Coordinates of C-alpha atoms in Angstrom, one line a residue:
Chain Y
M142 CA 3.4 26.4 9.0
R143 CA 3.1 22.8 9.9
A144 CA 2.3 21.9 6.4
L145 CA 5.2 24.0 5.2
F146 CA 7.6 22.2 7.7
S147 CA 6.5 18.8 6.5
F148 CA 6.8 19.9 2.9
I149 CA 10.4 21.2 3.4
V150 CA 11.3 17.9 5.3
V151 CA 10.2 15.8 2.2
I152 CA 12.1 18.2 -0.1
A153 CA 15.2 17.9 2.0
L154 CA 14.9 14.1 2.0
V155 CA 14.8 14.3 -1.9
A156 CA 17.8 16.6 -1.8
I157 CA 19.8 14.3 0.4
V158 CA 19.4 11.3 -1.8
F159 CA 20.0 13.5 -4.9
V160 CA 23.4 14.9 -3.7
G161 CA 24.2 11.4 -2.1
V162 CA 23.8 9.6 -5.4
K163 CA 24.8 12.2 -8.0
G164 CA 27.5 13.9 -6.0
A165 CA 29.0 11.3 -3.7
N166 CA 28.1 8.1 -5.5
L167 CA 26.5 6.6 -2.5
E168 CA 24.4 4.0 -4.6
F169 CA 25.2 1.2 -2.2
L170 CA 24.2 3.1 0.9
F171 CA 20.8 4.2 -0.7
G172 CA 20.2 1.1 -2.7
V173 CA 21.2 -1.6 -0.1
I174 CA 22.0 -0.6 3.3
I175 CA 19.1 1.9 3.8
P176 CA 16.4 -0.4 2.4
Y177 CA 17.5 -3.3 4.6
A178 CA 17.7 -1.0 7.7
A179 CA 14.3 0.5 7.0
L180 CA 12.5 -2.9 6.5
A181 CA 14.1 -4.2 9.8
T182 CA 13.0 -0.9 11.6
F183 CA 9.5 -1.3 10.1
I184 CA 9.0 -5.0 11.1
I185 CA 10.6 -4.9 14.5
G186 CA 9.0 -1.5 15.4
F187 CA 5.5 -2.7 14.2
I188 CA 5.8 -5.9 16.3
Y189 CA 6.9 -3.9 19.3
R190 CA 4.0 -1.6 19.1
V191 CA 1.4 -4.3 18.6
V192 CA 2.7 -6.4 21.4
K193 CA 2.8 -3.2 23.7
W194 CA -0.9 -2.8 22.7
G195 CA -1.6 -6.4 23.4
R196 CA -0.1 -6.2 26.9
S197 CA -2.5 -3.3 27.8
P198 CA -5.6 -4.5 29.6
V199 CA -9.0 -3.6 28.5
P200 CA -10.7 -2.8 31.8
F201 CA -14.2 -2.2 30.5
H202 CA -16.3 -3.8 27.8
I203 CA -16.6 -1.0 25.3
P204 CA -17.8 -2.0 21.9
T205 CA -19.6 0.9 20.1
T206 CA -23.3 0.0 19.6
C207 CA -24.6 1.3 16.4
G208 CA -27.9 -0.8 16.3
Q209 CA -30.3 -2.8 18.4
Q210 CA -28.6 -5.0 20.9
K211 CA -29.6 -8.6 21.2
T212 CA -32.4 -8.9 23.7
L213 CA -35.9 -10.4 23.7
P214 CA -36.4 -12.9 20.9
W215 CA -39.3 -10.8 19.3
I216 CA -37.0 -7.7 19.0
K217 CA -34.9 -7.8 15.9
D218 CA -31.3 -7.3 16.8
S219 CA -28.7 -5.7 14.5
K220 CA -26.2 -8.5 14.0
I221 CA -23.4 -6.5 12.5
E222 CA -23.9 -3.0 13.7
N223 CA -24.2 -4.4 17.3
P224 CA -22.7 -7.9 17.1
S225 CA -23.3 -10.3 19.9
T226 CA -21.3 -13.2 18.3
T227 CA -17.8 -13.7 17.1
A228 CA -19.1 -14.1 13.5
G229 CA -20.9 -10.7 13.8
V230 CA -17.6 -9.1 15.1
I231 CA -15.7 -10.7 12.1
A232 CA -18.2 -9.2 9.7
R233 CA -18.1 -5.8 11.4
M234 CA -14.2 -5.9 11.3
A235 CA -14.1 -6.9 7.7
L236 CA -16.5 -4.1 6.8
E237 CA -14.4 -1.6 8.8
V238 CA -11.0 -2.8 7.4
L239 CA -12.1 -3.3 3.8
V240 CA -14.7 -0.4 3.1
F241 CA -14.2 1.9 6.2
R242 CA -17.7 1.4 7.4
S243 CA -17.5 3.8 10.3
L244 CA -16.0 6.6 8.1
F245 CA -19.1 6.1 5.8
R246 CA -21.1 7.5 8.6
N247 CA -19.0 10.7 8.7
L248 CA -21.2 13.7 9.1
K249 CA -20.6 17.5 8.7
T250 CA -22.1 19.9 11.1
D251 CA -23.0 23.4 10.2
L252 CA -24.2 26.2 12.4
R253 CA -27.1 28.0 10.7
E254 CA -29.1 31.0 11.5
G255 CA -31.4 30.7 14.4
P256 CA -28.9 29.5 15.8
R257 CA -29.7 26.0 14.5
L258 CA -27.2 23.2 14.3
A259 CA -27.6 21.2 11.0
Y260 CA -26.1 17.8 10.2
G261 CA -25.4 16.6 6.7
S262 CA -24.0 13.7 4.8
D263 CA -20.3 14.0 4.1
K264 CA -18.9 11.1 2.1
W265 CA -16.0 12.8 0.4
L266 CA -13.5 11.8 3.1
W267 CA -14.7 8.2 3.0
L268 CA -14.5 8.1 -0.7
A269 CA -11.0 9.7 -1.0
G270 CA -9.8 7.6 1.9
L271 CA -11.1 4.4 0.3
A272 CA -9.6 5.4 -3.2
F273 CA -6.3 6.2 -1.7
H274 CA -5.9 3.0 0.5
W275 CA -7.1 0.6 -2.2
S276 CA -4.9 2.3 -4.9
F277 CA -1.9 2.1 -2.5
L278 CA -2.6 -1.7 -2.0
I279 CA -2.9 -2.4 -5.7
I280 CA 0.3 -0.5 -6.4
A281 CA 2.2 -2.3 -3.7
F282 CA 0.8 -5.7 -5.1
R283 CA 1.7 -4.7 -8.7
H284 CA 5.3 -4.0 -7.5
L285 CA 5.7 -7.7 -6.8
R286 CA 6.7 -8.1 -10.4
F287 CA 10.1 -6.5 -9.4
F288 CA 10.6 -9.0 -6.6
M289 CA 9.9 -12.3 -8.2
Q290 CA 11.7 -14.1 -11.0
D291 CA 8.6 -15.7 -12.6
V292 CA 5.9 -13.3 -12.0
P293 CA 2.7 -15.1 -10.8
V294 CA -0.3 -14.9 -13.0
V295 CA -2.3 -13.0 -10.3
V296 CA 0.0 -10.1 -10.3
Q297 CA -0.1 -10.0 -14.2
W298 CA -3.9 -10.0 -14.0
V299 CA -4.0 -7.1 -11.6
E300 CA -1.5 -5.2 -13.7
G301 CA -3.6 -5.9 -16.8
L302 CA -6.8 -4.7 -15.2
D303 CA -5.0 -1.6 -13.8
S304 CA -3.7 -0.6 -17.3
F305 CA -6.7 -1.8 -19.4
L306 CA -7.5 1.6 -20.8
Q307 CA -4.4 1.2 -22.9
I308 CA -3.5 4.9 -22.8
G309 CA 0.0 5.7 -24.2
A310 CA 3.2 3.7 -23.8
P311 CA 4.1 2.5 -21.2
L312 CA 0.5 2.0 -20.4
L313 CA -1.2 4.4 -18.0
Y314 CA -2.1 2.8 -14.6
I315 CA -5.6 3.9 -13.4
T316 CA -4.4 3.6 -9.7
D317 CA -1.5 6.0 -10.4
V318 CA -4.1 8.7 -11.3
I319 CA -6.5 7.8 -8.5
I320 CA -3.7 7.8 -5.7
I321 CA -2.4 11.2 -6.7
T322 CA -5.8 12.7 -7.0
A323 CA -6.9 11.1 -3.7
V324 CA -3.8 12.2 -1.7
T325 CA -4.1 15.7 -3.2
Y326 CA -7.7 15.8 -2.0
L327 CA -6.9 14.6 1.4
F328 CA -4.2 17.3 1.7
L329 CA -6.4 20.2 0.5
R330 CA -9.1 19.1 2.8
R331 CA -6.8 19.6 5.7
V332 CA -5.8 23.0 4.4
Y333 CA -9.3 24.1 3.3
I334 CA -11.6 23.2 6.1
P335 CA -10.7 25.6 9.0
Q336 CA -11.6 23.1 11.8
V337 CA -9.5 20.4 10.2
R338 CA -6.7 22.8 9.6
Y339 CA -6.7 23.8 13.3
I340 CA -6.3 20.1 14.5
S341 CA -3.8 19.1 11.7
L342 CA -0.3 18.5 12.9
A343 CA 3.0 18.2 11.1
A344 CA 2.6 14.4 11.8
D345 CA -0.5 14.6 9.6
Y346 CA 1.0 16.5 6.7
F347 CA 4.3 14.6 6.6
P348 CA 2.9 11.3 5.6
L349 CA 0.7 12.9 3.0
F350 CA 3.6 14.7 1.3
L351 CA 5.8 11.7 1.7
I352 CA 3.3 9.4 0.0
L353 CA 2.7 12.1 -2.6
G354 CA 6.4 12.2 -3.2
I355 CA 6.6 8.5 -3.6
A356 CA 3.7 8.4 -6.1
I357 CA 5.0 11.5 -8.1
S358 CA 8.6 10.0 -8.3
G359 CA 7.2 6.6 -9.4
V360 CA 5.0 8.3 -12.1
L361 CA 7.9 10.4 -13.3
M362 CA 10.0 7.2 -13.5
R363 CA 7.5 5.2 -15.4
Y364 CA 6.1 7.9 -17.8
F365 CA 8.7 10.7 -18.0
I366 CA 12.2 10.5 -16.7
K367 CA 13.0 6.9 -17.8
V368 CA 15.3 4.6 -15.8
H369 CA 17.1 1.4 -16.7
V370 CA 14.2 -0.6 -15.5
V371 CA 15.9 -4.0 -16.0
G372 CA 18.6 -2.7 -13.7
V373 CA 15.9 -1.8 -11.2
K374 CA 14.7 -5.4 -11.2
E375 CA 18.2 -6.8 -10.8
L376 CA 18.7 -4.5 -7.8
A377 CA 15.4 -5.6 -6.3
M378 CA 16.1 -9.3 -6.9
G379 CA 19.5 -8.8 -5.4
L380 CA 18.0 -7.3 -2.3
V381 CA 15.3 -10.1 -1.8
S382 CA 17.8 -12.9 -2.4
F383 CA 20.4 -11.4 0.1
N384 CA 22.8 -11.0 -2.8
P385 CA 22.8 -7.3 -3.3
T386 CA 24.1 -5.8 -6.5
I387 CA 24.1 -2.2 -7.8
P388 CA 23.6 -2.3 -11.6
E389 CA 25.1 0.6 -13.6
G390 CA 23.1 3.5 -14.9
I391 CA 19.7 3.1 -13.2
G392 CA 19.1 6.8 -12.8
V393 CA 18.8 9.0 -9.7
I394 CA 15.1 9.2 -9.8
F395 CA 14.9 5.6 -8.9
Y396 CA 17.1 6.2 -5.7
I397 CA 14.7 9.1 -4.8
H398 CA 11.6 6.8 -5.1
L399 CA 13.3 4.0 -3.1
F400 CA 14.6 6.3 -0.4
L401 CA 11.2 8.0 0.1
I402 CA 9.8 4.4 0.4
C403 CA 12.5 3.6 3.0
V404 CA 11.6 6.7 5.0
L405 CA 8.0 5.7 4.9
F406 CA 8.9 2.2 6.3
A407 CA 11.1 3.5 8.9
Y408 CA 8.7 6.2 10.0
F409 CA 5.8 3.9 10.1
P410 CA 6.0 2.3 13.6
F411 CA 6.7 5.8 15.2
S412 CA 3.6 7.4 13.6
K413 CA -0.2 7.5 13.1
L414 CA 0.3 5.2 10.2
M415 CA 0.3 2.4 12.9
H416 CA -3.5 2.4 12.4
M417 CA -2.8 -0.4 10.0
G418 CA -2.2 -2.7 12.9
G419 CA -4.3 -0.6 15.4
V420 CA -7.6 -1.1 13.5
F421 CA -7.5 -4.7 14.5
L422 CA -6.8 -4.0 18.2
S423 CA -9.6 -1.4 18.7
P424 CA -11.7 -2.6 21.7
T425 CA -14.6 -0.6 20.4
R426 CA -14.7 -2.6 17.3
N427 CA -13.3 -6.0 18.1
L428 CA -15.5 -6.9 21.1
A429 CA -18.8 -8.6 20.8
N430 CA -21.5 -6.7 22.6
N431 CA -22.5 -9.6 24.8
S432 CA -22.2 -8.0 28.2
R433 CA -25.6 -9.2 29.1
M434 CA -24.5 -12.9 28.5
V435 CA -20.9 -13.0 29.4
R436 CA -19.3 -11.1 32.3
H437 CA -16.3 -9.0 31.3
V438 CA -13.7 -9.3 34.1
N439 CA -11.3 -6.4 34.4
P440 CA -7.8 -7.8 34.1
W441 CA -6.8 -5.5 36.8
N442 CA -9.0 -7.0 39.3
Y443 CA -7.3 -8.4 42.3
P444 CA -9.0 -10.8 44.8
V445 CA -11.1 -8.7 47.1
K446 CA -11.7 -9.9 50.6
V447 CA -15.5 -9.9 51.1
H448 CA -17.6 -10.5 54.2
T449 CA -21.0 -11.9 53.1
Y450 CA -24.2 -11.4 55.0
E451 CA -24.3 -15.0 56.0
E452 CA -20.8 -14.6 57.6
Y453 CA -22.0 -11.4 59.2
E454 CA -25.1 -13.0 60.6
E455 CA -23.1 -16.0 61.9
E456 CA -20.8 -13.6 63.7
F457 CA -23.3 -11.3 65.2
R458 CA -26.5 -13.5 65.5
E459 CA -26.6 -13.6 69.3
K460 CA -26.2 -9.8 69.5
M461 CA -28.7 -9.2 66.9
K462 CA -31.2 -11.4 68.6
M463 CA -30.6 -9.5 71.9
A464 CA -31.2 -6.3 70.1
G465 CA -34.5 -7.6 68.6
L466 CA -33.2 -7.5 65.1
P467 CA -34.7 -10.1 62.7
V468 CA -32.4 -12.9 61.6
E469 CA -32.6 -15.3 58.7
K470 CA -31.5 -18.4 60.6
E471 CA -32.6 -19.1 64.2
Chain U
M749 CA -0.5 -10.5 26.7
Y750 CA -4.3 -10.5 26.5
D751 CA -5.7 -12.5 23.5
G752 CA -2.1 -13.5 22.9
S753 CA -2.8 -16.3 20.5
K754 CA -4.9 -14.1 18.2
I755 CA -2.3 -11.2 18.3
I756 CA 0.5 -13.5 17.6
A757 CA -1.4 -15.2 14.7
G758 CA -2.0 -11.7 13.3
L759 CA 1.6 -10.8 13.7
I760 CA 2.8 -13.9 11.9
V761 CA 0.5 -13.1 9.0
F762 CA 2.0 -9.6 9.0
V763 CA 5.6 -10.7 8.9
G764 CA 4.7 -13.3 6.3
L765 CA 3.1 -10.7 4.0
F766 CA 6.0 -8.1 4.3
T767 CA 8.7 -10.6 3.9
F768 CA 7.0 -12.6 1.2
P769 CA 9.5 -11.7 -1.5
F770 CA 12.3 -12.9 0.7
L771 CA 10.6 -16.3 1.5
Y772 CA 9.6 -16.8 -2.1
N773 CA 13.0 -16.2 -3.6
M774 CA 14.7 -18.4 -1.0
G775 CA 17.2 -20.8 -2.8
K776 CA 16.1 -19.6 -6.2
A777 CA 18.8 -18.6 -8.7
S778 CA 17.9 -15.4 -10.6
A779 CA 19.0 -14.9 -14.2
K780 CA 19.6 -11.6 -15.9
P781 CA 18.1 -11.1 -19.3
E782 CA 20.5 -10.8 -22.1
P783 CA 18.9 -9.5 -25.3
K784 CA 20.8 -10.6 -28.4
I785 CA 21.5 -8.5 -31.5
D786 CA 23.3 -11.2 -33.6
T787 CA 20.8 -11.7 -36.3
P788 CA 22.1 -12.1 -39.9
V789 CA 20.8 -8.7 -41.0
I790 CA 22.5 -6.8 -38.2
Q791 CA 25.7 -8.6 -38.8
Q792 CA 25.8 -7.6 -42.4
L793 CA 25.3 -3.8 -41.4
A794 CA 28.4 -1.7 -42.0
E795 CA 27.3 0.6 -39.1
K796 CA 25.5 -1.2 -36.3
K797 CA 23.0 1.6 -35.5
C798 CA 19.4 1.7 -34.5
V799 CA 17.1 4.6 -35.6
E800 CA 18.2 6.4 -32.4
P801 CA 21.1 5.8 -30.0
K802 CA 21.0 2.7 -27.8
S803 CA 20.5 4.6 -24.5
F804 CA 17.4 6.3 -26.0
M805 CA 16.0 3.1 -27.4
R806 CA 16.5 1.2 -24.2
A807 CA 14.4 3.8 -22.3
E808 CA 12.0 5.2 -24.9
H809 CA 11.4 2.4 -27.5
M810 CA 7.8 1.9 -26.3
K811 CA 7.1 5.5 -26.6
L812 CA 8.7 5.7 -30.1
L813 CA 6.7 2.6 -31.3
N814 CA 3.5 4.2 -30.0
E815 CA 4.3 7.5 -31.9
W816 CA 5.2 5.3 -35.0
R817 CA 1.8 3.6 -34.7
D818 CA -0.1 6.9 -34.4
S819 CA 1.9 8.4 -37.3
A820 CA 1.5 5.5 -39.7
I821 CA -2.0 4.5 -38.9
R822 CA -3.8 7.8 -38.0
K823 CA -1.7 10.4 -40.0
A824 CA -0.4 8.1 -42.8
K825 CA 2.8 9.6 -42.4
R826 CA 5.5 6.8 -42.9
V827 CA 8.8 8.6 -42.8
Y828 CA 10.8 9.0 -39.6
V829 CA 13.8 11.2 -39.4
G830 CA 16.3 9.9 -36.9
A831 CA 18.5 11.9 -34.6
E832 CA 21.3 11.9 -37.2
G833 CA 19.0 13.1 -40.0
K834 CA 18.7 9.8 -41.6
E835 CA 15.2 8.8 -42.9
Y836 CA 13.6 5.5 -42.1
T837 CA 10.3 3.9 -43.1
I838 CA 7.8 3.7 -40.2
S839 CA 7.0 0.1 -40.1
L840 CA 7.3 -2.4 -37.2
Q841 CA 7.5 -5.4 -39.5
N842 CA 9.7 -4.0 -42.3
T843 CA 12.0 -1.7 -40.3
C844 CA 12.3 -2.8 -36.7
M845 CA 11.7 -6.5 -37.2
K846 CA 13.9 -6.6 -40.3
C847 CA 17.0 -6.2 -38.2
H848 CA 15.6 -7.6 -35.0
S849 CA 14.2 -10.7 -36.5
N850 CA 15.0 -12.6 -33.3
K851 CA 11.9 -11.6 -31.3
K852 CA 12.3 -14.4 -28.7
K853 CA 15.9 -13.5 -28.0
F854 CA 15.5 -9.7 -28.3
C855 CA 12.0 -8.5 -27.4
D856 CA 10.9 -11.2 -25.2
E857 CA 14.1 -11.5 -23.2
C858 CA 13.5 -8.3 -21.1
H859 CA 9.7 -8.3 -21.5
N860 CA 9.4 -11.7 -19.9
Y861 CA 11.8 -10.8 -17.1
M862 CA 9.9 -7.6 -16.3
A863 CA 6.5 -9.4 -17.0
V864 CA 5.6 -6.8 -19.6
K865 CA 3.1 -7.9 -22.2
P866 CA 3.1 -5.3 -25.1
Y867 CA 0.1 -5.4 -27.3
C868 CA 2.1 -5.1 -30.6
W869 CA 1.1 -8.7 -31.5
D870 CA -2.6 -8.2 -31.1
C871 CA -2.7 -6.6 -34.5
H872 CA 0.8 -7.4 -36.1
L873 CA 1.7 -11.0 -37.1
E874 CA 4.3 -12.4 -34.8
P875 CA 7.5 -13.2 -36.8
K876 CA 8.0 -16.9 -37.6
E877 CA 11.4 -17.7 -36.3
K878 CA 13.5 -20.4 -37.7
K879 CA 14.4 -23.0 -35.3
L880 CA 18.2 -22.9 -34.8

């Protein structure tokens, strides 16, 4: 039901822009106003969320420890899995952000006869996640050719590598195939595994369908339902130079693609997609495990009035002596 | 804010990355491509028509060229029947480039704008254009 709801929402979004452009000629709304509004929502919302996280104190020192902590010199410590230095933390974060190190340790559990609980390696989620995220990044980077008058060589290299199989014309992009396969797998996984289906919400399905919609509309536009691609670049260049124009005859599939991207941008700060910023702010990842060397002070701590033993003895020395209690200073 | 300097540095990188096209294009004028079809051969044509209508050619020329390549090289079939029933010889250099002899002002105009590098000229000889 939750999957169906998300699916219907994405279909409705496509229908809205189709009717808006085909029926009501709202090219300027979908081609200029909504993209600007979506980007502004994305950037302001993202900053707001990150600043809000930044203002939350971390009361405890809670890095996850996946290896031997730094201790006596003759015990070898695990410098990345249990980092005690900033360099170690940077290495651990880089592995986490770039290759999803913690997801690589994903396990599946199975209740066998006995009853006996069995654990097994499960790398499919890691593989599909990695394939999806990297394809998305490469695709986004490739799109820079629509936003720059003289396309930098780096963008052309990436594009050349991505299409080096030279299949068909226009050349097939490898990332196009990978992203659709990976997103489809990530969706089927949610539906197929009962435990995962049980915990999946509409907010999990919606981004999947939205990204699938973006990928499919992009693929349709490049390989099947052609658009006036020079016009698309004119529109994009108009947007980024604050000189918006709506060229004639681009084709409605482009507006569908653009609108779904705008929805993704606008939805981003309100959703679980904020893990893009959140991964850098995870205290279990970004703290060094140096609690034996450096004291972590809870930012909530307020100055506590204490009464030390010296002060206590100073106050009650005579009475203690009279009662025959031992005192430190005579 | 805790660790404010690090978080703000990260946010500046974030804003920089996502507004990069805006920053890059600041104060730069953009020119639209204008492919030219004023070659001598085209001007002598009674009916200025390509093998298929303009709208089709604009969107599908790469697919058509790809099919022509497969047809001529792999099937040795060198006759193409256009939408109006007219027959054409399947040849990039003798059919396409005969009319569109101005590669720089026709092909390259849009291809450079879109940063597309077709691999036609990996095999075919690039036409030698007279300097005007």
